[in-house]
Amino acid sequence: MEQTLAAVRTDLAFDIELQTVLKTFGDEAAVQDLTLQIRPGEFFSILGPSGCGKTTTLRLIAGFETPTAGSVCIQGQDMTQVPPYQRPVNTVFQSYALFRHLNVWENVAFGLKLQKLPREEVRSRVATALEQVKLDGFAKRTPAQLSGGQQQRVALARALVNRPAVLLLDEPLGALDLKLRKEMQLELAHLHRSLGLTFVMVTHDQEEALSLSDRIAVMNQGRLEQMGTPSQIYEEPETAFVADFIGDTNLLRGRVSHSNGSTVQLVTEAGLPVWTDRRSEWNGTLPQKLVVSIRPEKIRVSQLEAAGHDAHNCYAGRLRQVMYLGPNIQFQIELATGEHLTVLQPNRARLPALDTEVQVSWSAGDGRALVA
Amino acid sequence: MDAVYRMQDFQDSVKCDRPPRLPQDRPVLRYRARMPWLQPLLLLAPAGLWLVLLLVFPTLLLLELSLIPDFRLGQVPGAYGVGNYLTLLDPLYLKVVGRSLFYACGTTLLCLLLGFPVSYWIALLAPRRWRSLLLLGFVLPLWTSSLLRAYAWITILRPSGVLNSFLGWLHLPGQTWLNSTPAIFIGMTYSFLPYMVLILYATLEKLDRRLLEAAADLGAKPSQTFWQVTVPQTLPGIVAAGLLVFISALGDFVVPDLLGGSSSMTVPRLVYQQFLGATRNWGLGSSLSLLLIGAVGVGIWLLLRFGDRQSDAL
């Protein structure tokens, strides 16, 4: 679907373009040196911890904030100084910001009435929008009479009914409980596919970003850390922050001790030698200090002295903690050198007893080497 | 009642780190259980007594007097009747009632027009740390007596007063506002503007700013946002502030008496005249008083009914 839409709208390279945007509040830079391009029809997520500048970025696109420096282009037009009411974007606000003096129908019709559209068109478009979010029959209710999930749908309908060029979503599912959030995630994905609209979503929930997005921008302290597809972000993080923030990981820091054509060995402070793949961009000079990120699910746990010496990294350790997560079991394993590793195993084998000696192993390609 | 006990015991047990005491172990709670009327009585009695003696009883007295036509002090009271109320239907008195309503409505409108922009600015636009100071500035006049403030306005508005000296300095014609309608509006608006600003500020301060952003996001120009979101969202506060100013202005005696002159007779002034002035018609005065109390009562009823229901929905 994404490809077909991109093909239809070849006239536009990008729906949204931020060019070296800086936004300061007083002395503090909320966003700095931010350059982003969002393609038409894309589901784009901005992910980061609270205070990383992701909401400010969305507000810059919506027009609620004006950048201190840099420019904001929407559909090829410079909108840096254009007020929000003249921008072809609509926002689904965090905790919805529904008008409580209006009922559901009036909330959804708000934007259309401002456009002075004929009454018949308003009626039919509101009806369609309410149908899209499965709220037909709720038109006469007031927001106070709706559940959180229903309010969320009204907020969605109120934005979508205006047929924006880009739909902005500010932590849209943050206020919902887990089950409802999963449901709404599916519905968002469905809406995105059926409407072919560009979605820009701000979230701090990495799982939500991974499962919904075509591309993700990870932000930290006002800066863009990495931008890429969910699998790029998860499998090939560029910085230790991204590796740590997206999913769980084990970070082993150390100095390079050996290197050959394809692999590098580093030794941690405690003296643990770790082999990892040499990255192609390090063909010339090799950084001296490295961090290796190994995902918990990539580490194998086995009985001591079991087979597994084919792996580059194979260590003895003691099982310190077992967390039962349902489908998975999480182990905390203390290595002989003192490092602690988190390991995730599918819930298949019998649980080993606490404090037993186990063997952990992973191959050089399972870890991701990063510049420390 | 059960819930109260449990909460109390829970707090005790947290504080003292020992098992909760059962209600029957505590003498106070034992009394409370046996005589549930005791505590409300103790709490309400002082103020209640005060109100009964100085409000309910005098009002009932007024009611009785108002039902004795043309009762004057020192005379033998005549038979009961509604003569006083019929006298009020005389065009002469209806005109006074009408004038009172006119002053009250006008003052409310002026206060709203002057107060809303100021409250809006303090609540939404002014730097946060200035807000208390700005509000204090508006409340400051309330610290002097209304009588003194009225006298100050006399000094300003009288023919040789501050206003006319200033206008003369600007080579503008002098005004004779004292003892006329403009002076009443100026004085009353000055008196009641702080209440308007305080209540509107409290309402506007609670206004959800994201709603203004949502409106802008949906294409509303600032003026459209104001009329379609800000005003409807703050309507309960506007109604409450308006009614409060209206009630106060309707019952105000000082400003019309000191600034209004003889041509601007209002209901409170008429009441004063009937009781303490030359006519001494206590019967008519009482009926006028009850009329005023009734009008204010209707205002308060509207305030509670309309204002409350709206703020509950908020």
XYZ file of C-alpha atoms in Angstrom:
686
model
C 0.000 0.000 0.000
C 2.752 2.358 0.900
C 4.490 1.808 -2.397
C 1.361 2.362 -4.467
C 0.650 5.620 -2.699
C 4.185 6.802 -3.054
C 3.811 6.035 -6.722
C 0.579 8.007 -6.996
C 2.082 11.039 -5.321
C 5.400 11.226 -7.086
C 5.000 14.968 -7.417
C 6.078 15.278 -3.805
C 9.305 13.875 -2.486
C 8.422 14.592 1.117
C 5.294 15.518 3.033
C 7.247 17.028 5.880
C 10.741 18.421 5.846
C 12.474 19.875 8.878
C 15.727 21.597 8.004
C 18.320 22.105 10.805
C 15.619 23.121 13.246
C 16.557 24.686 16.558
C 14.009 25.464 19.250
C 15.024 27.032 22.524
C 12.949 27.841 25.590
C 14.920 30.404 27.545
C 18.446 29.013 27.739
C 17.428 25.472 27.067
C 17.401 23.913 23.643
C 14.380 21.610 23.408
C 15.304 20.595 19.874
C 18.586 21.212 18.099
C 20.045 20.563 14.689
C 17.068 18.473 13.687
C 16.720 17.498 10.059
C 13.899 15.133 9.169
C 12.187 14.092 5.990
C 8.899 12.274 6.120
C 7.694 10.592 2.959
C 4.105 10.703 1.703
C 1.987 7.866 3.029
C 4.523 6.912 5.637
C 3.783 5.922 9.230
C 6.562 7.822 10.925
C 7.230 7.656 14.649
C 9.281 9.947 16.818
C 10.470 7.941 19.780
C 12.377 8.965 22.853
C 12.308 9.312 26.613
C 10.317 12.146 28.185
C 11.968 15.510 27.699
C 13.828 14.411 24.559
C 12.088 17.027 22.405
C 9.748 14.718 20.540
C 6.562 16.550 21.497
C 8.213 19.888 20.699
C 9.048 18.487 17.272
C 5.414 17.587 16.697
C 4.309 21.004 17.913
C 6.742 22.602 15.474
C 5.106 20.659 12.647
C 1.596 21.544 13.867
C 2.569 25.196 14.196
C 2.064 25.637 17.950
C 5.736 26.491 18.218
C 7.878 28.504 15.844
C 11.457 27.337 15.412
C 14.203 29.570 16.770
C 16.194 28.706 13.637
C 15.710 26.408 10.673
C 12.647 25.760 8.549
C 9.540 23.586 8.447
C 8.156 22.585 5.066
C 4.832 20.821 4.604
C 4.130 19.346 1.179
C 6.905 21.368 -0.343
C 5.724 24.703 1.048
C 7.664 26.652 3.629
C 5.355 26.823 6.636
C 7.864 27.995 9.226
C 5.888 31.155 10.035
C 2.397 29.943 9.119
C -0.057 29.783 12.064
C -1.566 26.381 12.951
C -5.007 27.215 11.569
C -3.570 27.618 8.086
C -1.541 24.390 8.041
C -2.841 21.312 6.227
C -2.213 19.078 9.229
C -4.449 17.913 12.058
C -3.476 16.669 15.466
C -4.751 13.963 17.774
C -3.826 15.399 21.139
C -2.508 13.601 24.133
C -5.560 13.103 26.369
C -7.628 14.177 23.365
C -8.568 17.840 24.144
C -12.191 17.289 23.152
C -14.582 20.215 23.454
C -16.691 19.374 26.451
C -19.404 21.891 25.631
C -20.098 20.093 22.345
C -21.384 16.601 21.691
C -19.541 13.998 19.641
C -21.100 15.056 16.360
C -20.352 18.737 16.959
C -16.785 17.920 17.976
C -16.171 16.058 14.741
C -17.939 18.700 12.654
C -15.956 21.550 14.238
C -13.298 21.790 11.543
C -15.718 21.312 8.654
C -18.067 24.019 9.901
C -15.132 26.430 10.077
C -14.460 25.696 6.415
C -18.065 26.768 5.727
C -18.790 23.593 3.807
C -22.379 22.935 2.675
C -24.485 21.353 5.417
C -25.035 18.150 3.427
C -21.325 17.592 2.957
C -20.608 18.220 6.638
C -23.278 15.702 7.560
C -22.024 12.987 5.252
C -18.344 13.478 6.079
C -18.975 13.428 9.833
C -21.046 10.277 9.397
C -18.238 8.645 7.414
C -15.610 9.660 9.952
C -17.658 8.326 12.871
C -18.140 5.095 10.962
C -14.413 4.829 10.320
C -13.703 4.946 14.048
C -16.716 2.717 14.816
C -18.602 5.377 16.727
C -21.765 5.587 14.636
C -24.628 5.815 17.089
C -22.624 7.899 19.585
C -23.161 11.228 17.803
C -25.422 12.746 20.462
C -23.282 11.821 23.466
C -21.079 14.365 25.205
C -17.385 13.548 25.707
C -18.005 13.133 29.447
C -20.306 10.192 28.674
C -17.617 8.308 26.756
C -14.912 5.917 27.915
C -11.251 6.731 27.358
C -11.064 4.558 24.264
C -14.173 6.154 22.791
C -12.834 9.644 23.461
C -9.682 8.604 21.667
C -11.763 7.602 18.656
C -13.621 10.917 18.670
C -10.279 12.728 18.686
C -9.186 10.622 15.719
C -12.415 11.251 13.806
C -12.254 14.979 14.564
C -8.804 15.145 12.975
C -9.383 12.742 10.068
C -12.645 14.315 8.928
C -10.705 17.358 7.692
C -8.679 15.164 5.303
C -5.348 16.578 6.417
C -2.189 16.109 4.366
C -0.551 14.731 7.471
C -2.083 13.378 10.663
C -0.095 14.170 13.792
C -0.548 11.928 16.814
C 0.818 13.014 20.182
C 1.129 9.952 22.420
C -2.286 8.893 21.132
C -2.568 5.721 23.153
C -0.715 6.824 26.271
C -3.806 7.188 28.437
C -5.338 3.803 27.585
C -4.906 0.572 29.475
C -2.796 -2.174 27.956
C -5.523 -4.241 26.326
C -7.263 -1.234 24.807
C -3.916 0.094 23.659
C -3.224 -3.116 21.718
C -6.672 -2.877 20.138
C -6.190 0.738 19.157
C -2.745 -0.023 17.747
C -4.323 -2.479 15.346
C -6.968 0.052 14.435
C -4.423 2.790 13.856
C -2.482 0.478 11.567
C -5.687 -0.382 9.750
C -6.702 3.276 9.380
C -3.263 4.149 8.109
C -3.405 1.443 5.476
C -6.954 2.165 4.323
C -6.560 5.962 4.206
C -3.057 6.107 2.792
C -2.410 9.202 4.903
C 0.944 10.260 6.277
C 0.955 9.597 10.017
C 3.477 11.197 12.342
C 3.257 9.741 15.832
C 5.091 10.774 18.952
C 5.515 8.042 21.517
C 7.724 6.920 24.355
C 6.539 3.324 23.967
C 9.187 1.599 21.882
C 7.083 -1.486 21.301
C 4.291 0.660 19.862
C 6.764 2.445 17.600
C 8.350 -0.799 16.422
C 5.064 -2.505 15.648
C 3.304 0.388 13.889
C 5.904 2.420 12.068
C 7.419 2.339 8.641
C 10.264 4.446 9.959
C 11.296 5.638 13.380
C 13.311 8.632 14.522
C 14.894 8.111 17.930
C 15.523 11.341 19.799
C 17.539 12.025 22.914
C 18.206 15.351 24.621
C 16.808 17.364 21.736
C 18.872 15.617 19.096
C 18.148 12.967 16.532
C 20.021 9.807 17.524
C 19.040 7.567 14.663
C 16.438 7.286 11.963
C 15.483 4.092 10.186
C 13.072 1.216 9.817
C 12.053 -0.639 12.987
C 14.391 -3.536 12.196
C 17.300 -1.172 11.488
C 16.704 0.585 14.765
C 16.471 -2.670 16.682
C 19.088 -4.770 14.895
C 21.583 -2.136 13.892
C 21.542 0.617 16.502
C 24.074 3.351 15.805
C 24.591 4.496 19.361
C 24.627 2.896 22.785
C 21.621 5.078 23.676
C 19.527 3.630 20.871
C 20.630 0.085 21.675
C 19.712 0.588 25.308
C 16.462 2.512 24.772
C 14.944 0.219 22.155
C 14.269 -3.105 23.811
C 16.480 -4.639 26.484
C 20.127 -5.164 25.901
C 23.385 -6.059 27.573
C 26.094 -3.482 27.086
C 29.706 -4.622 27.516
C 32.289 -1.848 27.396
C 35.950 -2.472 26.757
C 39.201 -1.780 24.926
C 40.123 -3.380 21.665
C 42.802 -6.049 22.212
C 42.888 -8.068 18.979
C 41.497 -7.666 15.553
C 41.595 -9.605 12.350
C 39.857 -9.231 9.011
C 36.293 -9.824 10.133
C 36.233 -9.851 13.920
C 37.429 -7.702 16.788
C 38.142 -8.721 20.337
C 37.707 -6.325 23.186
C 38.425 -6.864 26.852
C 36.173 -5.392 29.520
C 37.527 -3.742 32.634
C 36.883 -6.938 34.579
C 38.898 -8.867 32.016
C 36.182 -10.543 29.968
C 37.253 -11.072 26.343
C 34.395 -10.500 23.896
C 34.496 -11.218 20.173
C 32.357 -9.175 17.873
C 32.020 -8.588 14.142
C 34.171 -5.845 12.750
C 31.954 -3.216 11.124
C 32.674 -2.420 7.504
C 33.047 1.312 8.197
C 35.983 0.490 10.510
C 38.170 -0.917 7.754
C 40.594 1.911 8.083
C 41.098 2.926 11.675
C 39.559 0.975 14.484
C 38.194 2.900 17.488
C 40.063 1.962 20.654
C 37.082 1.871 22.975
C 34.001 -0.078 22.004
C 30.641 -1.068 23.459
C 29.070 -4.326 22.439
C 25.305 -4.610 22.662
C 23.911 -8.136 22.874
C 20.161 -8.617 22.969
C 18.972 -10.943 25.752
C 17.214 -13.238 23.282
C 20.426 -13.767 21.298
C 22.269 -15.366 24.213
C 21.977 -19.109 24.679
C 21.965 -20.686 28.102
C 22.982 -24.315 28.476
C 24.160 -26.827 31.043
C 27.811 -26.476 31.901
C 30.152 -28.324 29.529
C 27.394 -28.789 26.967
C 28.118 -28.393 23.295
C 28.261 -24.805 22.061
C 31.922 -24.157 21.563
C 31.202 -23.212 18.006
C 30.161 -19.842 19.419
C 32.829 -17.154 19.674
C 31.778 -16.081 23.098
C 31.277 -18.849 25.618
C 31.436 -18.244 29.356
C 30.618 -19.942 32.619
C 28.271 -18.139 34.950
C 25.958 -18.563 37.876
C 22.172 -18.163 37.670
C 21.297 -15.348 40.046
C 17.670 -14.572 39.278
C 14.816 -16.063 37.326
C 11.844 -13.976 36.223
C 8.845 -15.794 34.897
C 7.288 -13.661 32.147
C 4.814 -16.153 30.702
C 5.885 -16.862 27.152
C 9.487 -16.147 28.093
C 11.773 -16.649 31.041
C 14.294 -13.986 31.918
C 17.534 -14.947 33.646
C 20.085 -12.814 35.407
C 23.421 -14.511 35.071
C 26.582 -13.469 36.871
C 29.719 -14.319 34.913
C 32.883 -15.496 36.626
C 34.441 -12.092 35.913
C 31.565 -10.317 37.659
C 29.506 -8.991 34.718
C 25.777 -9.454 34.878
C 23.920 -10.544 31.764
C 20.186 -10.547 31.110
C 19.103 -13.517 29.060
C 15.679 -14.182 27.589
C 14.696 -17.751 26.760
C 11.446 -19.083 25.358
C 9.401 -20.889 27.984
C 10.196 -24.395 26.801
C 12.821 -26.117 28.892
C 12.611 -26.969 32.538
C 13.721 -24.086 34.733
C 17.223 -24.546 36.130
C 17.548 -23.999 39.855
C 18.892 -20.731 41.231
C 22.624 -20.502 41.805
C 23.443 -23.390 39.497
C 26.422 -23.077 37.209
C 25.394 -22.507 33.591
C 27.080 -21.719 30.348
C 26.176 -18.720 28.211
C 27.207 -18.283 24.600
C 26.655 -16.132 21.575
C 28.450 -15.738 18.292
C 30.359 -12.666 17.178
C 27.598 -11.712 14.745
C 24.935 -11.635 17.478
C 26.427 -8.608 19.158
C 26.531 -5.120 17.740
C 29.718 -3.138 18.208
C 29.320 0.567 18.857
C 31.750 3.381 19.434
C 31.932 4.028 23.163
C -19.885 6.575 58.730
C -18.131 3.227 58.564
C -15.816 4.481 55.892
C -14.863 7.436 58.035
C -13.928 5.213 60.941
C -11.791 3.013 58.789
C -9.913 5.884 57.228
C -9.308 7.362 60.668
C -8.043 4.083 62.038
C -5.901 3.494 59.021
C -4.203 6.848 59.476
C -3.696 6.125 63.159
C -2.158 2.778 62.469
C 0.175 4.283 59.904
C 1.249 7.008 62.267
C 1.739 4.868 65.371
C 2.696 1.613 63.716
C 0.351 -0.484 65.828
C -2.826 -2.434 65.130
C -5.832 -0.185 64.441
C -8.105 0.599 67.367
C -11.709 -0.376 67.023
C -14.205 2.502 67.033
C -15.844 1.393 70.275
C -12.494 1.776 72.071
C -12.561 5.524 71.520
C -14.776 7.661 73.757
C -15.307 10.407 71.173
C -16.444 7.957 68.548
C -18.678 6.233 71.045
C -20.497 9.512 71.690
C -20.693 10.190 68.019
C -22.344 6.853 67.413
C -24.870 7.287 70.218
C -25.739 10.945 69.578
C -25.263 11.597 65.872
C -26.903 15.037 66.176
C -24.432 16.327 68.763
C -21.522 17.188 66.498
C -23.512 19.067 63.827
C -25.282 20.974 66.585
C -22.020 22.054 68.234
C -20.570 23.156 64.924
C -23.626 24.975 63.670
C -24.999 26.548 66.843
C -22.886 29.742 67.122
C -23.363 30.890 63.539
C -26.896 29.570 63.477
C -27.861 31.558 66.544
C -26.315 34.656 65.037
C -28.204 34.220 61.793
C -31.530 33.519 63.486
C -31.251 36.544 65.747
C -29.921 39.018 63.210
C -31.251 37.785 59.890
C -34.205 35.436 60.120
C -35.971 37.251 62.946
C -35.587 40.765 61.444
C -36.682 39.482 58.056
C -39.814 38.006 59.567
C -40.363 41.331 61.325
C -40.050 43.093 57.961
C -42.546 40.663 56.498
C -45.047 41.531 59.204
C -44.494 45.274 58.849
C -44.843 45.075 55.099
C -48.313 43.633 55.583
C -49.490 46.614 57.632
C -50.384 49.367 55.141
C -48.710 52.711 55.794
C -47.396 51.752 59.205
C -45.428 54.624 60.691
C -43.333 54.590 63.837
C -45.295 55.725 66.893
C -48.661 55.012 65.330
C -51.089 52.325 66.269
C -50.722 49.609 63.613
C -53.724 49.249 61.356
C -55.232 46.029 60.042
C -53.153 43.608 57.964
C -53.377 44.007 54.184
C -51.412 44.115 50.978
C -51.753 47.866 50.551
C -48.003 48.457 50.645
C -47.417 46.082 47.795
C -50.197 47.708 45.775
C -48.509 51.087 46.354
C -45.354 49.648 44.757
C -47.286 49.227 41.510
C -47.601 53.026 41.339
C -45.659 54.205 38.232
C -43.630 56.439 40.530
C -42.200 53.424 42.374
C -42.054 51.183 39.329
C -39.824 53.817 37.780
C -37.489 53.578 40.774
C -37.407 49.787 40.478
C -36.754 50.099 36.760
C -33.936 52.560 37.379
C -32.329 50.222 39.919
C -32.447 47.378 37.428
C -30.993 49.648 34.738
C -28.060 50.673 36.936
C -27.419 47.065 37.965
C -27.575 45.729 34.406
C -25.414 48.536 33.061
C -22.830 48.084 35.780
C -22.715 44.335 35.143
C -22.196 44.889 31.447
C -19.496 47.525 32.006
C -17.695 45.287 34.509
C -17.824 42.383 32.063
C -16.510 44.469 29.176
C -13.712 45.937 31.278
C -13.004 42.814 33.337
C -12.890 40.073 30.735
C -9.913 41.326 28.711
C -7.971 42.022 31.894
C -8.736 38.612 33.410
C -7.921 36.945 30.111
C -4.598 38.681 29.938
C -3.646 37.923 33.548
C -4.767 34.296 33.367
C -3.449 33.318 29.950
C -0.904 35.777 28.664
C 0.872 37.519 31.549
C 4.116 35.959 32.843
C 3.272 33.457 35.556
C 5.249 35.143 38.307
C 3.424 38.451 37.832
C -0.039 36.992 38.160
C -0.449 37.194 41.931
C 0.892 40.728 41.965
C -1.438 41.842 39.173
C -4.420 40.298 40.923
C -3.400 41.943 44.172
C -3.427 45.254 42.321
C -7.041 44.679 41.410
C -8.088 43.603 44.869
C -6.296 46.454 46.613
C -9.227 48.938 46.376
C -11.311 46.478 48.402
C -9.077 47.164 51.380
C -10.578 50.642 51.838
C -14.162 51.213 52.815
C -16.646 51.696 50.007
C -17.715 54.933 51.653
C -14.212 56.370 51.428
C -13.943 55.301 47.813
C -17.231 57.051 47.030
C -15.954 60.230 48.660
C -12.791 59.951 46.599
C -14.923 59.849 43.474
C -16.747 62.983 44.631
C -13.387 64.731 44.823
C -12.573 63.577 41.331
C -15.942 64.230 39.684
C -17.169 67.436 41.310
C -17.259 70.504 38.988
C -13.974 71.875 40.308
C -12.525 68.399 40.839
C -9.569 66.459 39.561
C -11.321 65.338 36.363
C -12.269 68.798 35.251
C -8.867 70.282 36.121
C -7.368 67.596 33.916
C -9.847 68.190 31.088
C -9.218 71.948 31.370
C -5.486 71.323 31.137
C -6.148 69.451 27.900
C -8.390 72.335 26.733
C -11.417 70.050 26.712
C -14.873 71.080 27.942
C -15.595 70.323 31.621
C -18.137 67.652 32.598
C -20.852 67.711 35.201
C -21.065 64.025 35.882
C -21.447 64.205 39.629
C -25.023 63.742 40.806
C -26.028 62.086 37.549
C -26.123 58.703 35.864
C -22.477 58.623 34.623
C -21.215 59.094 38.172
C -23.284 56.119 39.356
C -21.936 53.899 36.615
C -18.369 55.006 37.278
C -18.686 54.482 41.023
C -20.450 51.117 40.866
C -18.206 49.733 38.137
C -15.201 50.807 40.174
C -16.637 49.100 43.255
C -17.542 45.783 41.674
C -14.883 45.333 38.987
C -12.511 43.500 41.393
C -15.115 40.791 42.037
C -15.662 40.394 38.306
C -11.916 40.145 37.645
C -11.313 37.675 40.471
C -14.067 35.284 39.430
C -13.282 35.501 35.727
C -9.595 34.964 36.482
C -10.389 31.837 38.466
C -12.429 30.515 35.536
C -10.004 31.474 32.790
C -7.066 30.127 34.725
C -8.719 26.705 34.683
C -9.363 26.931 30.948
C -7.673 24.035 29.214
C -5.197 25.654 26.865
C -4.982 22.541 24.741
C -8.585 23.210 23.723
C -7.469 26.513 22.236
C -4.708 24.683 20.402
C -7.139 22.017 19.255
C -9.413 24.710 17.817
C -6.507 26.364 16.006
C -5.427 22.947 14.759
C -8.874 22.431 13.276
C -8.638 25.707 11.399
C -10.140 28.267 13.777
C -8.733 31.799 13.589
C -8.044 33.374 16.991
C -11.378 35.232 16.948
C -13.258 32.041 16.057
C -11.450 30.169 18.818
C -12.480 32.892 21.246
C -16.193 32.824 20.433
C -16.511 29.088 19.821
C -14.282 27.699 22.553
C -13.123 30.247 25.125
C -16.501 31.849 25.753
C -18.550 28.607 25.925
C -15.946 26.979 28.129
C -15.920 29.909 30.567
C -19.657 30.661 30.441
C -20.339 29.350 33.981
C -17.744 31.757 35.362
C -19.110 34.626 33.295
C -22.633 33.916 34.588
C -21.417 33.625 38.180
C -19.404 36.846 38.022
C -22.205 38.692 36.238
C -24.842 37.651 38.753
C -22.609 38.531 41.690
C -21.997 42.014 40.314
C -25.686 42.387 39.433
C -26.805 41.416 42.936
C -24.273 43.693 44.586
C -25.115 46.621 42.317
C -28.857 46.165 42.853
C -28.451 46.392 46.607
C -25.810 49.111 46.669
C -26.744 52.171 48.656
C -23.537 54.138 49.075
C -22.724 54.922 45.450
C -26.217 55.993 44.297
C -26.672 58.037 47.457
C -23.334 59.858 47.381
C -22.686 60.119 43.651
C -26.163 59.909 42.159
C -27.828 63.111 43.361
C -31.525 63.605 43.939
C -32.664 62.628 40.443
C -31.370 59.067 40.618
C -33.552 57.464 43.244
C -32.978 53.709 43.574
C -34.717 51.035 45.635
C -32.096 50.935 48.437
C -32.227 54.721 48.718
C -36.000 54.608 48.844
C -35.849 52.021 51.623
C -33.515 54.291 53.541
C -35.883 57.204 53.023
C -38.867 55.229 54.260
C -37.126 54.111 57.440
C -34.828 56.987 58.383
C -35.805 59.840 56.061
C -38.656 62.316 56.318
C -41.506 60.010 55.309
C -40.987 57.304 57.961
C -43.382 54.929 56.244
C -42.043 51.685 57.710
C -44.733 49.625 56.115
C -43.845 50.742 52.601
C -40.128 50.522 53.421
C -40.567 46.939 54.543
C -42.336 45.948 51.370
C -39.588 47.631 49.331
C -36.957 45.756 51.343
C -38.649 42.458 50.715
C -38.868 43.293 47.038
C -35.109 43.815 47.013
C -34.470 40.654 49.021
C -36.719 38.782 46.613
C -34.868 40.109 43.564
C -31.491 39.255 45.071
C -32.851 35.841 46.079
C -33.894 35.132 42.508
C -30.397 36.167 41.405
C -28.735 33.816 43.885
C -31.091 31.027 42.915
C -30.140 31.525 39.260
C -26.484 31.588 40.272
C -26.696 28.310 42.165
C -28.811 26.596 39.621
C -27.270 27.788 36.375
C -23.703 28.346 37.570
C -23.407 25.075 39.454
C -24.835 22.766 36.872
C -22.480 24.142 34.281
C -19.404 23.857 36.444
C -20.303 20.260 37.324
C -20.249 19.447 33.647
C -16.822 20.968 33.335
